[in-house]
Amino acid sequence: IDDKGMTVSSFRSMSSELPYEYVDDGSIPHTLKCGICRQPFVHPVSTKCRKRHTFCRDCIDRWLKSHSSCPTCRQNLTADDLLSVNEDIVIELLDELQVKCNNCEETNIQRVHFENHLRKTCPKANVT
């Protein structure tokens, strides 16, 4: 529990529901998962803490709206202290993760291609 009475797990439950789920979540290395939502990173950013911590951009932005410290080590932290993760290998590993569409149940879609699946091939997608 932090100084505002919120736990990381309470923020985790506030995470928006993804339109997909990971095919084999147990095989995804913890090093590719956000310390807040415990899901593979989406738009990952790293902190400038001594031991750089990595989070989904939306997760840490939501955290920093009511906290002024890193959720992992409690070092002082602001949005200005966040660095986008741009290492090709990390982005490629995340993009290659296999997901299942929660709308039509199709499986083995690479995460990088999921938006295309929703727009062009998912028979149950809400088209806006």
Coordinates of N, CA and C in Angstrom, one line a residue:
I1 N 0.9 -1.2 0.0 CA 0.0 0.0 0.0 C 0.9 1.2 0.0
D2 N 0.5 2.2 -0.8 CA 1.3 3.4 -0.9 C 0.8 4.5 0.0
D3 N 1.4 5.7 0.0 CA 1.0 6.8 0.9 C -0.4 7.3 0.6
K4 N -1.0 7.0 -0.5 CA -2.4 7.4 -0.8 C -3.4 6.4 -0.5
G5 N -3.0 5.2 0.1 CA -3.9 4.2 0.4 C -4.3 3.3 -0.8
M6 N -3.6 3.5 -1.9 CA -3.9 2.6 -3.1 C -2.8 1.6 -3.3
T7 N -3.2 0.4 -3.7 CA -2.2 -0.6 -4.0 C -2.0 -0.7 -5.5
V8 N -0.9 -1.3 -5.9 CA -0.7 -1.6 -7.3 C -1.8 -2.4 -7.9
S9 N -2.3 -3.4 -7.1 CA -3.3 -4.3 -7.5 C -4.6 -3.6 -7.8
S10 N -4.9 -2.5 -7.0 CA -6.1 -1.8 -7.2 C -6.0 -1.0 -8.6
F11 N -4.8 -0.6 -8.9 CA -4.6 0.1 -10.2 C -4.7 -1.0 -11.3
R12 N -4.2 -2.2 -11.1 CA -4.3 -3.2 -12.0 C -5.8 -3.5 -12.4
S13 N -6.7 -3.5 -11.4 CA -8.1 -3.8 -11.7 C -8.7 -2.7 -12.5
M14 N -8.1 -1.5 -12.5 CA -8.6 -0.3 -13.2 C -8.2 -0.4 -14.7
S15 N -7.3 -1.3 -15.0 CA -6.8 -1.4 -16.4 C -8.0 -1.7 -17.3
S16 N -7.9 -1.0 -18.5 CA -9.0 -1.3 -19.4 C -8.9 -2.7 -19.9
E17 N -10.1 -3.2 -20.2 CA -10.2 -4.6 -20.8 C -9.7 -4.6 -22.2
L18 N -8.8 -5.5 -22.5 CA -8.3 -5.6 -23.9 C -9.3 -6.4 -24.7
P19 N -9.3 -6.1 -26.0 CA -10.2 -6.9 -26.9 C -9.7 -8.3 -27.3
Y20 N -8.6 -8.6 -26.6 CA -8.0 -9.9 -26.9 C -7.4 -10.5 -25.6
E21 N -7.0 -11.8 -25.7 CA -6.3 -12.4 -24.6 C -5.1 -13.1 -25.1
Y22 N -4.1 -13.3 -24.3 CA -2.9 -14.0 -24.8 C -3.1 -15.5 -24.9
V23 N -2.6 -16.1 -25.9 CA -2.9 -17.5 -26.2 C -2.2 -18.3 -25.1
D24 N -0.9 -18.0 -24.7 CA -0.2 -18.8 -23.7 C 0.5 -17.8 -22.8
D25 N -0.3 -17.2 -22.0 CA 0.2 -16.1 -21.0 C 1.3 -16.7 -20.1
G26 N 1.2 -17.9 -19.7 CA 2.2 -18.5 -18.8 C 3.6 -18.6 -19.4
S27 N 3.7 -18.6 -20.7 CA 5.0 -18.7 -21.3 C 5.6 -17.3 -21.6
I28 N 4.9 -16.2 -21.4 CA 5.4 -14.9 -21.6 C 6.4 -14.5 -20.5
P29 N 7.6 -14.2 -20.8 CA 8.6 -13.9 -19.7 C 8.1 -12.7 -18.9
H30 N 8.3 -12.7 -17.6 CA 7.9 -11.6 -16.7 C 8.6 -10.3 -17.1
T31 N 9.8 -10.4 -17.8 CA 10.5 -9.2 -18.2 C 9.8 -8.5 -19.3
L32 N 8.8 -9.1 -19.9 CA 8.0 -8.4 -21.0 C 6.6 -7.9 -20.4
K33 N 6.4 -8.0 -19.1 CA 5.2 -7.7 -18.5 C 5.3 -6.4 -17.6
C34 N 4.2 -5.6 -17.6 CA 4.1 -4.4 -16.8 C 4.0 -4.8 -15.3
G35 N 4.7 -4.0 -14.5 CA 4.6 -4.2 -13.1 C 3.3 -3.8 -12.5
I36 N 2.5 -3.1 -13.2 CA 1.2 -2.6 -12.7 C 0.1 -3.5 -13.1
C37 N -0.1 -3.7 -14.4 CA -1.2 -4.5 -14.9 C -0.9 -6.0 -15.1
R38 N 0.4 -6.3 -15.0 CA 0.9 -7.7 -15.1 C 0.6 -8.3 -16.5
Q39 N 0.4 -7.5 -17.5 CA 0.2 -8.0 -18.9 C 1.4 -7.5 -19.7
P40 N 1.6 -8.1 -20.8 CA 2.7 -7.7 -21.7 C 2.5 -6.2 -22.0
F41 N 3.7 -5.5 -22.1 CA 3.7 -4.1 -22.3 C 2.9 -3.7 -23.6
V42 N 2.2 -2.5 -23.4 CA 1.6 -1.8 -24.5 C 2.2 -0.4 -24.4
H43 N 2.9 0.0 -25.5 CA 3.6 1.3 -25.5 C 4.5 1.4 -24.3
P44 N 5.5 0.5 -24.2 CA 6.3 0.5 -22.9 C 7.2 1.8 -22.7
V45 N 7.3 2.2 -21.5 CA 8.2 3.3 -21.1 C 9.0 2.8 -19.9
S46 N 10.2 3.3 -19.7 CA 11.0 3.0 -18.6 C 11.2 4.2 -17.7
T47 N 11.4 4.0 -16.5 CA 11.7 5.0 -15.5 C 13.2 5.4 -15.5
K48 N 13.5 6.5 -14.9 CA 14.9 6.8 -14.7 C 15.4 6.4 -13.3
C49 N 14.7 5.5 -12.7 CA 15.1 5.0 -11.4 C 16.5 4.3 -11.5
R50 N 17.1 4.1 -10.4 CA 18.4 3.4 -10.4 C 18.3 2.1 -11.2
K51 N 17.4 1.3 -10.8 CA 17.1 0.1 -11.6 C 15.9 0.4 -12.4
R52 N 16.1 0.6 -13.7 CA 15.0 1.1 -14.6 C 13.9 0.1 -14.5
H53 N 12.7 0.6 -14.2 CA 11.5 -0.2 -14.2 C 10.7 0.2 -15.5
T54 N 10.0 -0.8 -16.0 CA 9.2 -0.6 -17.2 C 7.8 -0.9 -17.0
F55 N 6.9 0.0 -17.6 CA 5.5 -0.1 -17.5 C 4.8 0.2 -18.8
C56 N 3.5 -0.2 -18.9 CA 2.7 0.3 -20.1 C 2.6 1.8 -19.9
R57 N 2.6 2.5 -20.9 CA 2.4 4.0 -20.9 C 1.1 4.4 -20.1
D58 N 0.0 3.8 -20.5 CA -1.3 4.1 -19.9 C -1.3 3.8 -18.4
C59 N -0.7 2.6 -18.0 CA -0.6 2.2 -16.6 C 0.1 3.2 -15.8
I60 N 1.3 3.6 -16.2 CA 2.1 4.5 -15.4 C 1.6 5.9 -15.4
D61 N 1.0 6.3 -16.5 CA 0.3 7.7 -16.5 C -0.8 7.7 -15.5
R62 N -1.6 6.7 -15.5 CA -2.7 6.6 -14.5 C -2.2 6.6 -13.1
W63 N -1.1 5.9 -12.8 CA -0.5 5.8 -11.5 C 0.0 7.2 -11.1
L64 N 0.7 7.9 -12.0 CA 1.3 9.2 -11.7 C 0.2 10.3 -11.5
K65 N -1.0 10.1 -11.9 CA -2.1 11.1 -11.6 C -2.3 11.2 -10.1
S66 N -2.0 10.2 -9.3 CA -2.3 10.2 -7.9 C -1.1 9.9 -7.0
H67 N 0.1 9.7 -7.7 CA 1.3 9.4 -6.9 C 2.5 10.1 -7.5
S68 N 3.5 10.3 -6.7 CA 4.7 11.0 -7.1 C 5.9 10.1 -7.0
S69 N 5.7 8.8 -7.0 CA 6.8 7.8 -6.9 C 6.6 6.6 -7.8
C70 N 7.7 5.9 -8.0 CA 7.7 4.7 -8.8 C 6.9 3.6 -8.0
P71 N 6.0 2.9 -8.7 CA 5.2 1.9 -8.0 C 6.1 0.7 -7.5
T72 N 7.3 0.6 -8.1 CA 8.1 -0.6 -7.7 C 9.1 -0.2 -6.6
C73 N 9.8 0.9 -6.7 CA 10.9 1.2 -5.8 C 10.6 2.4 -4.9
R74 N 9.5 3.1 -5.2 CA 9.1 4.3 -4.5 C 10.0 5.5 -4.7
Q75 N 10.9 5.5 -5.6 CA 11.8 6.6 -5.9 C 10.9 7.7 -6.5
N76 N 11.2 9.0 -6.2 CA 10.4 10.1 -6.8 C 10.4 10.0 -8.3
L77 N 9.2 10.2 -8.8 CA 9.0 10.0 -10.3 C 7.9 11.0 -10.8
T78 N 8.2 11.5 -12.0 CA 7.2 12.3 -12.7 C 7.1 11.8 -14.1
A79 N 6.2 12.3 -14.9 CA 6.0 11.9 -16.3 C 7.2 12.3 -17.1
D80 N 7.9 13.4 -16.7 CA 9.1 13.8 -17.4 C 10.3 12.8 -17.2
D81 N 10.2 11.9 -16.2 CA 11.2 10.9 -16.0 C 11.0 9.7 -16.8
L82 N 10.0 9.6 -17.7 CA 9.8 8.4 -18.4 C 10.4 8.5 -19.8
L83 N 10.9 7.3 -20.2 CA 11.6 7.2 -21.5 C 10.9 6.1 -22.3
S84 N 10.5 6.4 -23.5 CA 9.9 5.4 -24.4 C 10.9 4.3 -24.7
V85 N 10.4 3.0 -24.6 CA 11.2 1.9 -25.0 C 11.2 1.7 -26.5
N86 N 12.3 1.9 -27.1 CA 12.4 1.8 -28.6 C 13.3 0.7 -29.1
E87 N 13.8 -0.2 -28.2 CA 14.7 -1.2 -28.6 C 13.9 -2.2 -29.5
D88 N 14.4 -2.4 -30.7 CA 13.8 -3.2 -31.7 C 13.4 -4.6 -31.2
I89 N 14.4 -5.2 -30.5 CA 14.2 -6.6 -30.1 C 13.0 -6.7 -29.1
V90 N 12.8 -5.7 -28.2 CA 11.7 -5.7 -27.3 C 10.4 -5.5 -28.0
I91 N 10.3 -4.5 -28.9 CA 9.1 -4.3 -29.7 C 8.7 -5.5 -30.5
E92 N 9.7 -6.1 -31.2 CA 9.5 -7.3 -32.0 C 8.9 -8.4 -31.2
L93 N 9.5 -8.7 -30.0 CA 9.0 -9.8 -29.1 C 7.6 -9.5 -28.7
L94 N 7.2 -8.3 -28.4 CA 5.9 -7.9 -28.0 C 4.9 -8.1 -29.2
D95 N 5.3 -7.6 -30.3 CA 4.5 -7.7 -31.5 C 4.2 -9.1 -32.0
E96 N 5.1 -10.0 -31.7 CA 5.0 -11.4 -32.1 C 4.1 -12.3 -31.2
L97 N 3.8 -11.7 -30.0 CA 2.9 -12.5 -29.1 C 1.6 -12.9 -29.8
Q98 N 1.2 -14.1 -29.5 CA 0.0 -14.7 -30.1 C -1.2 -14.3 -29.2
V99 N -2.3 -13.8 -29.8 CA -3.5 -13.5 -29.1 C -4.7 -14.2 -29.7
K100 N -5.8 -14.2 -28.9 CA -7.1 -14.7 -29.3 C -8.1 -13.5 -29.2
C101 N -8.8 -13.3 -30.3 CA -9.8 -12.3 -30.4 C -11.0 -12.7 -29.4
N102 N -11.4 -11.7 -28.5 CA -12.5 -12.0 -27.6 C -13.8 -11.8 -28.3
N103 N -13.8 -11.3 -29.5 CA -15.1 -11.1 -30.3 C -15.5 -12.4 -31.0
C104 N -14.5 -12.9 -31.8 CA -14.9 -14.1 -32.7 C -14.2 -15.3 -32.3
E105 N -13.3 -15.3 -31.2 CA -12.6 -16.4 -30.7 C -11.5 -16.9 -31.6
E106 N -11.1 -16.2 -32.7 CA -10.0 -16.6 -33.6 C -8.7 -16.6 -32.8
T107 N -7.9 -17.6 -32.9 CA -6.6 -17.6 -32.1 C -5.4 -17.5 -33.1
N108 N -4.3 -17.4 -32.4 CA -3.0 -17.3 -33.1 C -2.8 -16.1 -34.0
I109 N -3.4 -15.0 -33.6 CA -3.2 -13.7 -34.3 C -2.0 -13.0 -33.6
Q110 N -1.0 -12.6 -34.4 CA 0.1 -11.9 -33.8 C -0.5 -10.6 -33.3
R111 N 0.0 -10.2 -32.1 CA -0.6 -8.9 -31.5 C -0.4 -7.7 -32.5
V112 N 0.7 -7.7 -33.2 CA 0.9 -6.6 -34.1 C -0.1 -6.5 -35.2
H113 N -0.8 -7.6 -35.5 CA -1.8 -7.7 -36.6 C -3.2 -7.6 -36.1
F114 N -3.4 -7.4 -34.7 CA -4.7 -7.5 -34.2 C -5.7 -6.4 -34.7
E115 N -5.2 -5.2 -34.7 CA -6.0 -4.1 -35.2 C -6.5 -4.4 -36.6
N116 N -5.6 -4.9 -37.5 CA -6.0 -5.3 -38.8 C -7.1 -6.4 -38.8
H117 N -7.0 -7.3 -37.9 CA -8.0 -8.4 -37.8 C -9.3 -7.7 -37.5
L118 N -9.4 -6.8 -36.5 CA -10.6 -6.2 -36.1 C -11.2 -5.4 -37.3
R119 N -10.4 -4.7 -38.0 CA -10.9 -3.8 -39.1 C -11.3 -4.7 -40.3
K120 N -10.6 -5.7 -40.6 CA -10.9 -6.4 -41.9 C -11.4 -7.8 -41.9
T121 N -11.1 -8.6 -40.9 CA -11.5 -10.0 -40.9 C -12.4 -10.5 -39.8
C122 N -12.5 -9.8 -38.7 CA -13.3 -10.2 -37.6 C -14.8 -10.1 -37.9
P123 N -15.5 -11.2 -37.9 CA -17.0 -11.1 -38.3 C -17.8 -10.5 -37.2
K124 N -17.3 -10.4 -36.0 CA -18.1 -9.8 -34.9 C -17.6 -8.5 -34.3
A125 N -16.7 -7.9 -35.0 CA -16.1 -6.6 -34.6 C -17.1 -5.5 -34.8
N126 N -17.2 -4.6 -33.8 CA -18.0 -3.4 -33.9 C -17.3 -2.4 -34.9
V127 N -17.9 -2.2 -36.0 CA -17.3 -1.2 -37.0 C -17.9 0.1 -36.7
T128 N -17.0 1.1 -36.5 CA -17.4 2.5 -36.2 C -17.1 3.4 -37.4

